[in-house]
Each structure stands twice: as structure tokens, then as C-alpha cells.
Amino acid sequence: MRNTTKTFVASVGMGICAISYAIGANSAAGTSFSLGALNTTSGSANPTVGVDTGASSSSSSSAQPSSSGSATSKSTSSQSAKPSTSSTAKPSSSSTASAASKKKKTTKKTTSTGSSSAPTPAPTHTSSSAPTPKPSTSTPPPSSTTVTKTGAVFNDNDRWGDYAQVSVTKTNGKVTAVNVVSSYATSQWQSAYPYLAQLAVASNGAPVAALSGATYASAAFNGALASAMSKF
Amino acid sequence: MTANMRFTEPNKKVRLGFRKIIKVQRGQDFVEALAWLSVVAVVSMFLLDGNLAQIKLDDATTWLNAISRLTALVATDILLIHMLLVARVPWIDRLYGHDRATLTHKKLGKPILYLVIAHFLASLISYAISAKTTIVNEFFTLLLHSGRDLLWSILALALMIVVVVSSINIARKRLSYEAWYLVHLLSYFSVALAVPHQFSTGTDIAGKWPQTFFWVTLYLFVVCNIAWFRFLAPIVGSIYHGFKVVETASESSDATSIYIGGRNLKRVGGKAGQFYILRVMTAKEWWRAHPFSLSAAPNENFIRFTIGKRGDDTSLLQLIKPGTRIILEGPYGVFTEDRRTREKVTLIAAGIGAPPIRALAESMAARPGDINIIYRVRNESDAPLVEELKELSRRRGFKLTLLEGSRGNPKSWMPAHPENLPDHARLSLIAPWVSESDVFICGPAPWTKTVEKSLLRAGTPSHQIHAEEFAW
């Protein structure tokens, strides 16, 4: 190549790289997923430690991830007539509402957790994803139909041991909230789940695109999401 | 002997001047700029994702990840260019010639391997850090538990190391061409094995349409070029023309001319000075290909190669029987009149380098006196094509100088001189306008180098010196 062309190509190339770096840096701070930087962007949707853990649930909380999918979903299906069914991982219904049913559930749950294969790797992060009250769906239950279903723990035995379990809340047939009930991913990848949950609400429960850098967490999340959606 | 010499009409005209060289240079610039911009595109797509902005200095895995992904992306891009360079694509060949393309291909081999190894190590270490195990442990985890795609990609890396190691100069000298060739074929497997993990595990491509579009296009482009130009076109062309050996003729004690006939030879194309890669379709020989220059200007009656006895295969080729099927790949090379810029031409040949010079002398547009042929032979009575060159020079009015005898001193490319005159001085005596002529040199590589040196000393600008090396 002649020198003039070389200089030209080099400067154009460096220019393009610089511009794309700037755009990339901006978008990383803004919309797209970035490891670690996430807690700020997704703070609101970040499931906080459950308010719901009353006396009954705290007794059950010894069994770690407080809900195990199949059991709860069964119980909800039996109560499907009710507009706002309650599950442990459930938001809206005032926690006082059905103490009895809750109790029923918790007992069921404990039995089931005994039998079902609870996530073995003693997740260190589950604390952040305990059963939670929902942020947005504090909508009045009577007028609209709000249904929350919790899927099974999804663990595809990938090499990192990532797994997830989510509960999905639908109001009038539209997904209004997705909560991560229990999950595991190595250190900083854990922060992908809340973000994935946001994406899932946006996608109305459809599988979300894998996050760059969090392939396995995304896979686990999508599996769990599919499981929860199939319960409706 | 002179009676049955068959000469083709020379070209009627030729465009001279430097402008066409500038055109070629522009083309080269364009192609090189495109190649570099593809690297820039890859890097900028990486940056657009904000991958660099996410790096946190205190978190080793973030920057190891970035290194791993960037090296992988750049390596893949260069690897595809690297493969395209030896796909024998006509537009690359026309701009650079087979030899320069092959040399660039050779140069790129090692850097690609280094990048791929960097990618492998960076991912391995970053995985090991996040899984909190040792690197060795992590390596075995990757091997055993990470699924098919990654396992294949590790195998691909191993193959790539074998291929590159077999191609470094020391190994190349010890290996036979056949062994090297078979090992080199593994590189196709290596690339194919590495593809799945780029799309499945790689987070820079999956689910992002600009990236997917870019890479799929690039892959398809390279694969199609290789499939067509490297494999299908020669086969289809040879079947269409039905190339067969029609006649052989001994040219000297160690050289034979092979005449190849077929249908519609007019449409084969090719120019004097170019070469074909010849594959003899016999049970033993079909997988070994050999490059040979045309030893007669292209015409509609035959394609002729003159083959010197230089090794096992060329010795066998001396005995080839008429009727043998041939597959021709080509024509390749820029050692043609297209690169001529001046009215005067000096053609310099040594030994079995004579064939393309003979073809050029036959076909170049020239008036009597324009062309000066210098033919370096060991022994005039046993030099290939010497009679034909003599006859050509007689008919077309060219000056033919035969330099016969053994070398005067080891650094000279001419026979001994009684007064020990330096080569460039003698060259100027033989060809007084050598500094204003285009010079075409064909001979063994070290000899060619010394000729080039004395040409530069005699004042010929380097862009008027044309030599093609058989780079393999």
C-alpha cells in the first residue's frame, strides 16, 4: 500500500474505533447489560428480601429457597377460581388474606421440598431472591385478574451450575411482573437475573435474548421463565 | 527441427506507460484497505457493544474476557483473509500475483496462531478465576464438561498448532512436500471445527443481527470463493475442455515438452508468462499438483509446458503418455506483458526458467530490436528451448545472448569473464538500454536475486523489474 493510502486508512480506522468506543461506553452505561454496573439500573426491580416472610414462612425458610415450583403451582391450580391466587412467592394479595391457605401451602411445600431435588449447590445468593412482594403489582386485586404462577427450578446442569426459578404475575393476561424466586450464578453474573427479569416483563413472558457475557445465567433464566409461563 | 516449429502470431499492440501500474496499485490499495477495514469493523462492533467500557481494572475476569473476545474476533477475521489469499481467486491473482499472495498467506500464519492462543489462554484463565479453581483443573473441566462445541474448538486449536508448526521453515525443510500438504489439509478441518463455538458460546455474534450478518456474509464469501476457485472451477473447466496429453517432445537431456489438447482451447484464456497448476489424472499422481509455466504463447491448437527433470515427480512427468487426462488450474501469475511499461524489454532466463521467457518472446508486441534476450545456460547444446529462441530471434529481429559456461565467482550470475568485469557492467554491454527497459527474469530464486541486484546497479528502476517466484 502506498503511504498516503496507509495514513488515510489508518486514520479512518482509528476514527471509527474511537467513535464506536464512545457509543459503546454510553450505551453500556445506559441500556445494555453490563456486569456489575447493573445494580444501579435495575435497582427498582431488584427483588428485595421478602416482606412476606411472616412467622409461617420463616419457619419454612429453613428449607432455603422457600418455594418449590411444582407444589405451589398445584396448590394454585386448585384455587384457580380465585381471582388473585396466592402463592408463597406471591405478591399482591395482602399477606394477611389467606393465612389458612398459606399454611396449607407451606406444609405442602415443605413436604415437597423434601422430595423434590432442591437446588443442591447451597446457593449463597438466595438471600436476595427470597419470596417477595411485588413492586408494581400492588394493583387492586378485585377489579383486575392478577394471577401469579411460579415455575419449577430450572437447572440444565451447565458447567457453572447456574439455575433459576421465577414467578410470573399476569394482570389481565399481560405479564406485569417477573420475580426471581431463587437463582444461582457465579459472583457478578448473579446481577444478570434482575435485569433479565425486566427484559422478560418487556417481552411479555417470551424468552429473552441472551445477555452478552451472561450466557449461562440467561439460559437458566429462560428455562425457568418457560417453566413458569407453561403453568398459565 | 526448425521446420516444424509452431509459432503463434505476436500481440499487435500493448499499452505502455506507468498509468496502468498506478491502476494496479489503486486496486491493491483498495483491496488492502478493505482487508484492514474488515479488522476495524470487527473491532468497532466489539467496542459498540461497550465491551471495553465494561472493563473494571480491579476485576481480572472482565479484562481477560475482553482480551479473549477481541483476540478471537480479530483472529477469525484475519484467518478468513488468510484463507482467501490461497483460494486462487482471480482478482487477487491479477493484482498481486500468486507468489505475493502466497507469501502474505505465509506471513499471516503465525500471528493468527498467537492470537488464537491468546484467546484460549485468556478465556481459560478467566473461567478458572470465576470458578475459583486452578488453570489445569479448569482445562480439564472445559474438556470434559463444557459440551461438544468447546471440545471441538480445543481440538481445532491443537490442529492449528500442528499445521503452523509443520509450516515453519525448519520443519518444512525436513518434511516432504506430500507430508506437509496432507498436514496442511487439516487446516480446513481446524477452521470448520472452530466455527460452532463462535456462534453458540461466543457472545459477540449470537442474537445480534449486525454481527451475525457481518460474520455470516464473510464466512459465506470466503467459503464460496474457496469452493469455486480452488476446487470446482478447475474440475469443471478441465471436464469442459477435456484436457489430454496429445504429444510429448524431448527438448534436452533433462527437459520434455508436453503438448496438451482439448476442446475450445481458445476459451481457456491465459497469457504468455502465466502458469498453470497441473494435475496428472493417474491413480498414483492425481493428488499431487505441480505448477508449470506456459512454454508457448496461448493458442487454439495446444497448451504447452516444458518440464525439467528436477525431482521425483518431474522425472515421472518426462515419461507421461499421450492420452493421459490432465486437470489444469489456472492461469495464474502477473509475469506477463500486462506489467510492461516501456518500449524496450530485456528477457533474462536461466536453465529451466526458459519456458515463460520463450512464451513472452513469442507473444510480446515488439519491433525488431526492441527485445533483448539473455539466456544463461550451462551448455548450449543441451539447453531446453534454445533452438526455438534462436529461431524466434532470427524471425522477429531480437538480440539473443547466450551466456554459457560455469560461474566466474560465486556472487556472479554470469559465466567467468577474462577481465573480471562486474555483472552490471557486462549487462550494460549486452543490453545497453537495460535501465530504460522492462526486465523479466525467470530462474532459480537465489540466481534471480543476484540478477535483480545487478539490474538495480545498472540503473533499472525496481518497478520495471518483473520476476515471479514459485512460492509454495
XYZ file of C-alpha atoms in Angstrom:
704
model
C 0.000 0.000 0.000
C 1.210 3.475 -0.699
C 1.905 5.753 2.204
C -0.892 8.213 1.565
C -3.441 5.430 1.460
C -1.936 3.857 4.540
C -2.280 7.056 6.507
C -5.803 7.535 5.258
C -6.925 4.028 6.112
C -5.207 4.177 9.489
C -6.816 7.454 10.448
C -10.252 6.402 9.245
C -9.900 3.119 11.122
C -8.854 4.803 14.317
C -11.662 7.307 13.942
C -14.243 4.568 13.563
C -12.814 2.748 16.568
C -12.867 5.896 18.693
C -16.451 6.708 17.766
C -17.628 3.198 18.412
C -15.838 3.185 21.724
C -17.653 6.348 22.718
C -21.025 4.995 21.618
C -20.315 1.689 23.278
C -19.315 3.332 26.533
C -22.516 5.359 26.518
C -24.782 2.500 25.776
C -23.064 0.340 28.340
C -23.901 2.883 30.981
C -27.404 3.273 29.688
C -29.397 0.497 28.169
C -27.375 -2.592 27.677
C -26.418 -5.074 30.281
C -23.109 -4.633 31.920
C -21.749 -6.770 34.638
C -21.717 -5.117 37.976
C -22.923 -1.809 36.724
C -26.311 -3.323 36.921
C -27.373 -2.806 40.431
C -27.990 0.812 39.718
C -30.018 0.387 36.584
C -32.191 -2.370 37.864
C -32.436 -1.333 41.441
C -36.128 -0.859 41.413
C -36.936 -4.252 40.058
C -34.374 -5.936 42.155
C -36.249 -8.323 44.348
C -35.657 -7.335 47.854
C -35.735 -9.640 50.743
C -39.237 -10.738 51.303
C -41.541 -8.768 53.412
C -43.801 -11.694 53.134
C -41.719 -13.863 55.342
C -44.039 -13.941 58.229
C -43.875 -16.362 61.063
C -45.102 -19.198 58.978
C -42.758 -18.666 56.128
C -39.823 -18.055 58.360
C -40.408 -21.425 59.806
C -40.276 -22.825 56.364
C -37.378 -20.702 55.340
C -35.102 -23.128 56.952
C -35.674 -25.137 53.829
C -33.913 -22.479 51.876
C -35.466 -21.414 48.604
C -38.813 -21.065 50.014
C -40.914 -22.283 47.187
C -40.536 -25.266 45.051
C -42.337 -24.994 41.839
C -44.486 -27.988 41.375
C -46.032 -27.927 44.773
C -47.036 -24.324 44.701
C -48.407 -24.440 41.280
C -50.555 -27.365 42.191
C -51.944 -25.500 45.069
C -52.680 -22.509 42.958
C -54.376 -24.554 40.362
C -56.692 -25.918 42.937
C -57.630 -22.388 43.785
C -57.722 -21.163 40.299
C -61.226 -19.889 40.670
C -59.997 -17.178 42.884
C -59.038 -14.071 41.030
C -55.881 -13.459 42.840
C -54.469 -16.719 43.806
C -51.827 -16.676 46.348
C -48.650 -18.466 46.303
C -45.759 -18.077 48.577
C -43.793 -16.276 46.017
C -46.694 -14.086 45.559
C -47.122 -10.504 45.625
C -50.335 -8.785 45.648
C -52.728 -10.495 47.940
C -52.322 -8.978 51.281
C -50.303 -11.318 53.303
C -52.997 -11.497 55.860
C -55.534 -12.581 53.334
C -55.368 -16.281 53.420
C -53.449 -17.377 56.352
C -55.033 -20.720 56.193
C -54.282 -21.357 52.615
C -50.793 -20.167 53.144
C -50.329 -22.545 55.918
C -51.659 -25.290 53.784
C -49.232 -24.359 51.157
C -46.287 -24.099 53.377
C -46.886 -27.503 54.696
C -47.235 -28.834 51.245
C -44.209 -27.017 50.280
C -42.064 -28.368 52.993
C -43.042 -31.845 52.148
C -42.379 -31.288 48.558
C -39.043 -29.672 49.067
C -38.093 -32.751 50.916
C -38.929 -34.912 47.974
C -38.076 -32.728 45.042
C -34.486 -32.100 44.263
C -33.881 -28.764 45.788
C -31.015 -26.834 44.324
C -28.034 -28.580 45.753
C -25.236 -26.065 45.487
C -26.449 -24.302 48.596
C -26.834 -21.047 46.831
C -25.190 -18.246 48.592
C -27.228 -15.716 46.788
C -30.666 -16.917 47.502
C -30.984 -14.391 50.193
C -31.524 -11.762 47.595
C -34.171 -13.729 45.872
C -36.417 -14.906 48.603
C -40.124 -14.825 48.023
C -41.053 -11.329 47.545
C -43.793 -8.956 47.332
C -44.100 -7.482 44.017
C -43.197 -3.956 43.377
C -45.505 -2.861 40.655
C -48.434 -5.151 41.036
C -49.881 -3.551 44.037
C -52.870 -3.167 41.798
C -56.202 -3.683 43.363
C -56.874 -7.387 43.053
C -60.632 -7.370 42.802
C -61.127 -5.303 39.703
C -58.478 -6.915 37.541
C -57.467 -10.512 37.378
C -53.986 -10.900 38.627
C -52.533 -14.357 38.529
C -49.122 -15.343 39.730
C -47.539 -18.617 38.907
C -44.198 -19.945 39.944
C -42.309 -22.277 37.689
C -40.027 -25.141 38.552
C -36.384 -24.627 39.359
C -34.609 -24.735 36.068
C -31.184 -26.268 36.157
C -29.728 -27.536 32.899
C -26.587 -28.704 34.682
C -24.341 -26.392 32.740
C -20.757 -26.184 33.787
C -21.271 -23.223 36.088
C -24.228 -24.640 37.896
C -26.430 -21.679 37.047
C -30.072 -22.241 37.886
C -33.110 -20.120 38.360
C -36.697 -20.209 39.419
C -39.077 -17.401 38.620
C -42.586 -16.428 39.339
C -44.618 -14.618 36.752
C -47.507 -12.320 37.508
C -50.098 -11.696 34.851
C -52.666 -8.994 35.113
C -55.450 -9.270 32.613
C -53.415 -11.710 30.620
C -50.420 -9.445 30.408
C -47.190 -10.117 32.209
C -46.790 -7.351 34.692
C -44.037 -8.713 36.862
C -41.405 -11.366 36.832
C -39.715 -12.203 40.067
C -36.667 -14.294 40.504
C -37.574 -16.610 43.322
C -34.282 -18.377 43.613
C -31.236 -18.332 41.475
C -27.601 -19.003 41.327
C -24.761 -17.726 39.178
C -21.129 -17.152 39.908
C -20.404 -13.862 41.681
C -21.025 -10.947 39.399
C -23.173 -12.888 36.977
C -25.804 -13.076 39.686
C -26.595 -9.478 38.875
C -27.872 -10.541 35.470
C -31.082 -12.053 36.844
C -32.876 -8.860 37.897
C -32.060 -7.367 34.556
C -33.295 -10.458 32.763
C -36.481 -10.221 34.794
C -37.030 -6.683 33.498
C -36.476 -7.858 29.971
C -38.955 -10.671 30.478
C -41.651 -8.236 31.560
C -40.929 -6.193 28.469
C -41.139 -9.252 26.270
C -44.418 -10.294 27.900
C -43.028 -13.597 29.019
C -41.374 -14.592 25.752
C -37.817 -15.888 26.031
C -35.384 -13.018 26.254
C -32.234 -12.601 24.204
C -29.164 -13.941 25.945
C -27.195 -11.222 27.662
C -23.728 -10.729 26.370
C -21.344 -12.104 28.957
C -24.049 -13.889 30.882
C -24.879 -16.716 28.520
C -25.464 -19.384 31.138
C -27.438 -17.225 33.515
C -29.596 -16.199 30.553
C -30.143 -19.821 29.621
C -31.111 -20.720 33.168
C -33.443 -17.750 33.365
C -35.142 -18.540 30.078
C -35.659 -22.134 31.144
C -37.208 -21.028 34.401
C -39.325 -18.437 32.624
C -40.627 -21.011 30.180
C -41.495 -23.294 33.061
C -43.432 -20.571 34.823
C -45.216 -19.472 31.661
C -46.275 -23.016 30.946
C -48.200 -23.035 34.194
C -50.729 -20.497 32.980
C 13.861 -29.103 -36.484
C 13.135 -25.515 -37.341
C 10.695 -26.653 -39.958
C 8.079 -27.930 -37.553
C 8.349 -25.097 -35.077
C 4.939 -23.708 -34.488
C 4.826 -20.057 -33.561
C 1.803 -18.022 -32.703
C 1.272 -14.534 -34.028
C 2.583 -11.971 -31.552
C 0.331 -9.409 -29.910
C -0.392 -6.491 -32.213
C -0.195 -3.795 -29.613
C 0.483 -3.150 -25.997
C -0.330 -0.254 -23.718
C 2.833 1.220 -22.333
C 3.421 3.802 -19.654
C 3.129 3.963 -15.928
C -0.564 4.720 -15.786
C -1.644 1.095 -15.831
C 0.745 0.359 -12.981
C -0.935 3.124 -10.994
C -4.247 1.453 -11.749
C -2.935 -1.819 -10.372
C -1.617 -0.010 -7.298
C -5.013 1.595 -6.762
C -6.588 -1.832 -6.925
C -4.079 -3.137 -4.422
C -4.731 -0.187 -2.140
C -8.440 -0.808 -2.374
C -8.152 -4.486 -1.517
C -5.749 -3.837 1.337
C -7.902 -1.038 2.676
C -10.879 -3.379 2.559
C -8.931 -6.013 4.447
C -7.864 -3.554 7.125
C -11.327 -2.072 7.350
C -12.754 -5.517 7.987
C -10.486 -5.694 11.026
C -11.624 -2.200 12.009
C -15.241 -3.257 11.573
C -14.734 -6.234 13.835
C -13.049 -4.128 16.495
C -15.630 -1.378 16.292
C -18.525 -3.823 16.597
C -16.792 -5.093 19.696
C -16.457 -1.552 21.016
C -20.008 -0.607 20.084
C -21.193 -3.287 22.458
C -19.482 -1.342 25.179
C -17.173 -4.221 25.896
C -14.202 -2.026 26.619
C -16.155 0.381 28.747
C -17.214 -2.501 30.953
C -13.705 -3.407 31.881
C -13.017 -2.894 35.521
C -9.387 -2.807 36.376
C -9.810 -4.463 39.731
C -11.729 -7.368 38.248
C -9.363 -9.592 36.284
C -12.137 -11.599 34.688
C -13.600 -8.564 32.968
C -10.469 -7.633 31.138
C -9.469 -11.226 30.492
C -12.884 -11.653 28.920
C -12.359 -8.581 26.800
C -8.937 -9.800 25.664
C -10.285 -13.231 24.925
C -13.142 -11.953 22.810
C -11.206 -9.290 20.972
C -8.357 -11.637 20.049
C -10.832 -14.256 18.921
C -12.728 -11.832 16.709
C -9.624 -10.335 15.130
C -8.039 -13.763 14.661
C -11.123 -15.100 12.915
C -11.238 -12.126 10.602
C -7.558 -12.414 9.676
C -7.897 -16.178 9.358
C -10.597 -15.740 6.743
C -8.418 -13.279 4.826
C -5.536 -15.704 5.207
C -7.597 -18.458 3.613
C -8.860 -16.207 0.861
C -5.269 -15.433 -0.114
C -4.631 -19.009 -1.206
C -8.056 -19.602 -2.695
C -6.525 -18.632 -6.066
C -9.161 -16.009 -6.590
C -8.662 -14.295 -9.958
C -8.991 -10.738 -8.682
C -6.359 -11.293 -6.019
C -4.100 -13.030 -8.506
C -4.460 -10.284 -11.078
C -3.465 -7.625 -8.543
C -0.751 -9.369 -6.600
C 0.259 -12.487 -8.425
C 0.248 -15.929 -6.956
C 3.640 -15.515 -5.320
C 2.880 -12.380 -3.323
C -0.475 -13.719 -2.219
C 1.162 -16.929 -1.032
C 3.928 -15.034 0.750
C 1.373 -12.908 2.584
C -0.512 -16.075 3.452
C 2.691 -17.467 4.947
C 3.347 -14.314 6.930
C -0.126 -14.298 8.452
C 0.023 -17.874 9.708
C 1.930 -17.333 12.910
C 0.225 -14.123 14.086
C -3.145 -15.841 13.746
C -1.961 -18.720 15.875
C -0.665 -16.314 18.516
C -3.985 -14.509 18.625
C -5.901 -17.756 18.919
C -3.629 -18.965 21.698
C -4.096 -15.635 23.486
C -7.844 -16.082 23.136
C -7.666 -19.599 24.519
C -5.463 -18.676 27.489
C -7.464 -15.579 28.358
C -10.747 -17.489 28.411
C -9.196 -20.343 30.317
C -7.741 -18.092 32.987
C -10.874 -16.017 33.309
C -13.006 -19.161 33.621
C -10.605 -20.522 36.186
C -10.827 -17.329 38.217
C -14.597 -17.249 38.200
C -14.856 -20.937 39.004
C -12.183 -20.491 41.660
C -10.086 -23.441 40.541
C -6.636 -23.903 39.103
C -5.998 -23.431 35.423
C -5.172 -27.101 34.914
C -8.360 -28.109 36.657
C -10.322 -25.678 34.609
C -8.793 -27.005 31.417
C -9.996 -30.496 32.184
C -13.396 -29.187 33.177
C -13.573 -27.483 29.813
C -12.508 -30.651 28.054
C -14.910 -32.924 29.872
C -17.945 -30.936 30.857
C -18.342 -27.977 28.608
C -20.126 -29.655 25.778
C -19.346 -30.501 22.220
C -18.686 -27.092 20.741
C -15.909 -26.117 23.096
C -14.350 -29.568 22.909
C -14.223 -29.236 19.142
C -12.721 -25.796 19.347
C -9.933 -27.106 21.579
C -9.305 -29.825 19.020
C -9.273 -27.125 16.348
C -6.595 -25.246 18.249
C -4.494 -28.401 18.519
C -4.805 -28.978 14.778
C -3.923 -25.362 14.091
C -0.750 -25.682 16.144
C 0.207 -28.812 14.198
C -0.410 -27.063 10.887
C 1.598 -23.974 11.784
C 4.463 -25.960 13.273
C 4.643 -28.119 10.153
C 4.856 -24.977 8.059
C 7.667 -23.134 9.780
C 10.815 -23.133 7.721
C 12.819 -25.662 9.718
C 10.047 -28.221 9.660
C 9.282 -27.501 6.033
C 12.832 -28.437 5.042
C 12.633 -31.780 6.800
C 9.172 -32.743 5.691
C 8.448 -33.983 2.223
C 6.049 -31.839 0.248
C 3.438 -34.595 0.425
C 3.583 -34.876 4.212
C 3.348 -31.133 4.584
C 0.476 -30.989 2.139
C -1.522 -33.627 3.991
C -0.953 -31.857 7.301
C -1.926 -28.571 5.721
C -5.228 -30.018 4.584
C -6.035 -30.380 8.289
C -6.339 -26.615 8.497
C -9.710 -26.807 6.749
C -10.902 -29.184 9.481
C -9.418 -26.920 12.094
C -11.387 -23.927 10.860
C -14.563 -25.952 10.465
C -14.272 -27.355 13.996
C -13.846 -23.908 15.477
C -16.912 -22.433 13.802
C -19.696 -23.827 16.058
C -18.399 -22.353 19.303
C -18.108 -18.933 17.709
C -21.826 -18.876 17.152
C -23.033 -20.883 20.153
C -20.720 -19.917 23.010
C -19.498 -16.654 21.582
C -21.451 -13.773 22.977
C -20.447 -11.293 20.320
C -22.353 -12.862 17.475
C -25.366 -14.763 18.755
C -28.517 -12.717 18.811
C -27.030 -9.565 17.347
C -28.101 -9.090 13.799
C -25.358 -6.737 12.519
C -22.684 -9.062 13.830
C -24.472 -12.156 12.615
C -24.924 -10.568 9.208
C -21.286 -9.499 9.023
C -19.854 -12.847 10.006
C -22.210 -14.994 8.026
C -21.531 -12.874 4.948
C -17.791 -13.031 5.475
C -17.839 -16.787 6.024
C -20.031 -17.405 3.013
C -17.904 -15.163 0.823
C -14.696 -16.960 1.737
C -16.204 -20.427 1.606
C -17.779 -19.795 -1.804
C -14.539 -18.379 -3.180
C -12.538 -21.359 -1.958
C -15.106 -23.883 -3.095
C -15.411 -22.413 -6.561
C -11.969 -21.138 -7.470
C -9.898 -23.642 -5.605
C -11.904 -26.796 -6.222
C -14.828 -26.611 -8.598
C -13.643 -24.264 -11.329
C -10.550 -26.336 -12.275
C -12.576 -29.537 -12.336
C -15.460 -28.063 -14.288
C -13.086 -26.345 -16.704
C -10.998 -29.433 -17.269
C -14.047 -31.584 -17.864
C -15.453 -28.987 -20.255
C -12.221 -28.715 -22.231
C -11.305 -32.368 -21.829
C -7.586 -31.733 -21.403
C -5.403 -34.613 -22.541
C -1.758 -35.025 -23.321
C -1.509 -35.235 -27.100
C 2.205 -35.256 -27.682
C 5.493 -35.125 -25.879
C 8.821 -33.992 -27.240
C 12.238 -34.139 -25.689
C 13.851 -30.684 -25.527
C 17.151 -31.589 -23.930
C 18.651 -34.358 -21.880
C 16.615 -33.258 -18.883
C 13.586 -31.451 -20.233
C 10.468 -32.526 -22.057
C 7.692 -30.554 -23.654
C 4.144 -31.737 -23.091
C 1.501 -30.673 -25.556
C -1.987 -30.660 -24.144
C -5.026 -30.639 -26.355
C -8.717 -30.254 -25.727
C -11.938 -28.715 -26.905
C -12.332 -24.968 -27.370
C -8.805 -24.077 -26.313
C -9.478 -20.531 -27.411
C -11.654 -20.096 -24.362
C -9.045 -21.264 -21.879
C -7.589 -17.800 -21.774
C -4.237 -17.159 -20.258
C -1.313 -15.044 -21.341
C 2.283 -15.776 -22.139
C 4.285 -15.823 -18.921
C 1.487 -17.211 -16.799
C 1.494 -20.636 -15.263
C -0.959 -23.415 -14.610
C -1.121 -25.929 -11.836
C -1.106 -29.278 -13.468
C -2.630 -32.409 -12.047
C -1.990 -35.652 -13.856
C -5.009 -37.890 -13.539
C -3.389 -41.227 -12.935
C -4.053 -43.449 -9.968
C -0.825 -42.526 -8.249
C -0.349 -38.936 -9.190
C -3.766 -37.290 -9.148
C -3.407 -35.731 -5.716
C -0.079 -34.079 -6.428
C -0.260 -30.797 -8.266
C 2.650 -29.042 -9.944
C 2.983 -25.524 -11.228
C 4.362 -25.099 -14.735
C 4.682 -22.053 -16.920
C 3.384 -21.987 -20.427
C 6.304 -22.516 -22.746
C 4.436 -21.323 -25.805
C 2.069 -18.421 -26.213
C -1.571 -19.448 -25.753
C -3.146 -20.551 -28.993
C -6.113 -22.542 -30.160
C -4.238 -25.722 -31.012
C -2.366 -26.737 -27.900
C -1.182 -25.767 -24.467
C 2.470 -26.487 -23.988
C 4.533 -26.907 -20.873
C 8.225 -27.640 -20.826
C 9.160 -29.622 -17.779
C 12.669 -30.050 -16.476
C 13.759 -33.111 -14.556
C 14.218 -31.724 -11.063
C 12.680 -34.226 -8.691
C 10.741 -37.469 -8.424
C 7.564 -36.158 -9.902
C 9.079 -34.153 -12.704
C 11.106 -37.236 -13.668
C 7.885 -39.203 -13.886
C 6.315 -36.457 -15.941
C 9.049 -36.862 -18.552
C 7.558 -40.278 -19.272
C 3.928 -39.199 -19.459
C 1.971 -40.975 -22.154
C -0.192 -39.278 -24.747
C -3.843 -39.686 -23.865
C -3.371 -39.093 -20.144
C -6.083 -36.917 -18.669
C -4.989 -33.629 -17.122
C -6.644 -31.173 -14.795
C -5.395 -27.637 -15.199
C -5.847 -24.951 -12.601
C -5.135 -21.509 -13.738
C -3.873 -19.478 -15.426
C -2.159 -17.643 -12.608
C 0.530 -15.027 -12.295
C 1.304 -11.469 -13.290
C 4.562 -12.253 -15.082
C 3.003 -11.023 -18.292
C 3.067 -8.219 -20.789
C 0.325 -6.529 -18.752
C 3.025 -5.279 -16.435
C 5.186 -3.904 -19.222
C 5.599 -0.136 -19.146
C 8.426 0.560 -21.604
C 9.043 0.004 -25.252
C 12.265 -1.892 -24.735
C 12.272 -5.233 -22.995
C 15.035 -7.384 -21.603
C 14.221 -11.027 -21.004
C 16.627 -12.934 -18.772
C 16.343 -16.682 -18.284
C 18.401 -19.409 -16.730
C 18.076 -23.125 -17.417
C 14.547 -24.337 -16.960
C 13.418 -20.749 -16.422
C 13.364 -20.514 -20.195
C 9.741 -21.589 -20.871
C 7.928 -18.407 -19.786
C 10.662 -16.285 -21.384
C 10.218 -18.228 -24.591
C 6.445 -17.647 -24.447
C 6.914 -13.933 -23.749
C 9.382 -13.565 -26.615
C 6.858 -15.209 -28.884
C 3.876 -13.112 -27.922
C 5.140 -9.654 -26.925
C 4.333 -6.794 -29.218
C 7.681 -5.524 -30.452
C 9.540 -4.164 -33.383
C 12.848 -5.676 -34.414
C 15.448 -4.674 -31.890
C 13.032 -3.967 -29.061
C 13.654 -7.161 -27.202
C 16.918 -8.385 -25.826
C 17.019 -11.969 -24.643
C 19.729 -13.169 -22.289
C 19.779 -16.889 -21.736
C 22.094 -18.334 -19.133
C 22.912 -21.959 -19.881
C 25.389 -24.442 -18.631
C 25.900 -25.961 -22.033
C 24.448 -24.568 -25.235
C 23.980 -27.906 -26.947
C 21.865 -29.223 -24.083
C 19.736 -26.224 -23.160
C 15.941 -26.503 -23.358
C 14.208 -24.395 -25.989
C 17.431 -22.800 -27.183
C 16.743 -23.624 -30.817
C 13.296 -22.122 -30.602
C 14.665 -18.949 -29.044
C 17.235 -18.701 -31.777
C 14.616 -19.115 -34.458
C 12.286 -16.611 -32.780
C 15.068 -14.036 -32.527
C 16.001 -14.579 -36.137
C 12.441 -14.126 -37.363
C 11.468 -11.213 -35.137
C 14.814 -9.433 -35.068
C 15.574 -9.791 -31.386
C 19.018 -9.969 -29.912
C 19.729 -13.272 -28.220
C 22.770 -13.590 -25.997
C 23.677 -16.997 -24.693
C 25.819 -16.963 -21.578
C 27.462 -20.324 -21.483
C 29.834 -21.911 -19.027
C 30.350 -22.076 -15.323
C 30.225 -19.116 -12.981
C 33.221 -16.874 -12.612
C 32.784 -16.163 -8.929
C 30.130 -17.357 -6.515
C 28.384 -13.989 -6.330
C 28.024 -13.632 -10.066
C 25.128 -14.768 -12.218
C 27.215 -14.794 -15.370
C 29.925 -17.098 -16.629
C 33.549 -16.249 -15.913
C 34.888 -13.154 -17.629
C 38.559 -12.850 -18.625
C 38.872 -9.350 -17.178
C 36.556 -9.937 -14.220
C 34.219 -7.170 -15.256
C 31.351 -6.823 -12.772
C 27.965 -8.212 -13.777
C 26.138 -4.912 -14.120
C 28.837 -3.562 -16.440
C 28.600 -6.631 -18.613
C 24.839 -6.413 -18.509
C 25.010 -2.851 -19.802
C 27.277 -4.007 -22.603
C 24.916 -6.795 -23.620
C 21.772 -4.704 -23.261
C 22.720 -1.037 -23.483
C 19.190 0.235 -22.747
C 18.632 -2.063 -19.815
C 17.996 0.872 -17.487
C 15.110 2.012 -19.676
C 13.581 -1.347 -20.310
C 11.230 -3.660 -18.553
C 13.134 -6.692 -17.396
C 11.512 -10.096 -16.994
C 13.632 -12.587 -15.077
C 12.952 -16.275 -14.666
C 15.321 -18.682 -12.985
C 16.183 -20.218 -9.636
C 15.395 -17.915 -6.705
C 18.968 -17.143 -5.494
C 20.101 -16.528 -9.052
C 17.132 -14.224 -9.621
C 18.129 -12.221 -6.553
C 21.632 -11.594 -7.870
C 20.262 -10.607 -11.268
C 17.936 -8.124 -9.601
C 20.867 -6.671 -7.709
C 22.951 -6.034 -10.790
C 19.894 -4.646 -12.595
C 19.363 -2.096 -9.848
C 23.035 -1.270 -10.057
C 22.770 -0.833 -13.804
C 20.050 1.722 -13.165
C 16.797 -0.125 -13.834
C 14.050 1.160 -11.536
C 12.612 -1.581 -9.352
C 9.081 -1.220 -10.716
C 10.408 -2.240 -14.128
C 11.881 -5.470 -12.803
C 9.490 -8.390 -13.021
C 10.230 -11.754 -11.533
C 7.910 -14.403 -10.284
C 8.935 -16.853 -7.665
C 7.267 -20.151 -7.272
C 6.226 -19.673 -3.700
C 4.788 -22.754 -2.071
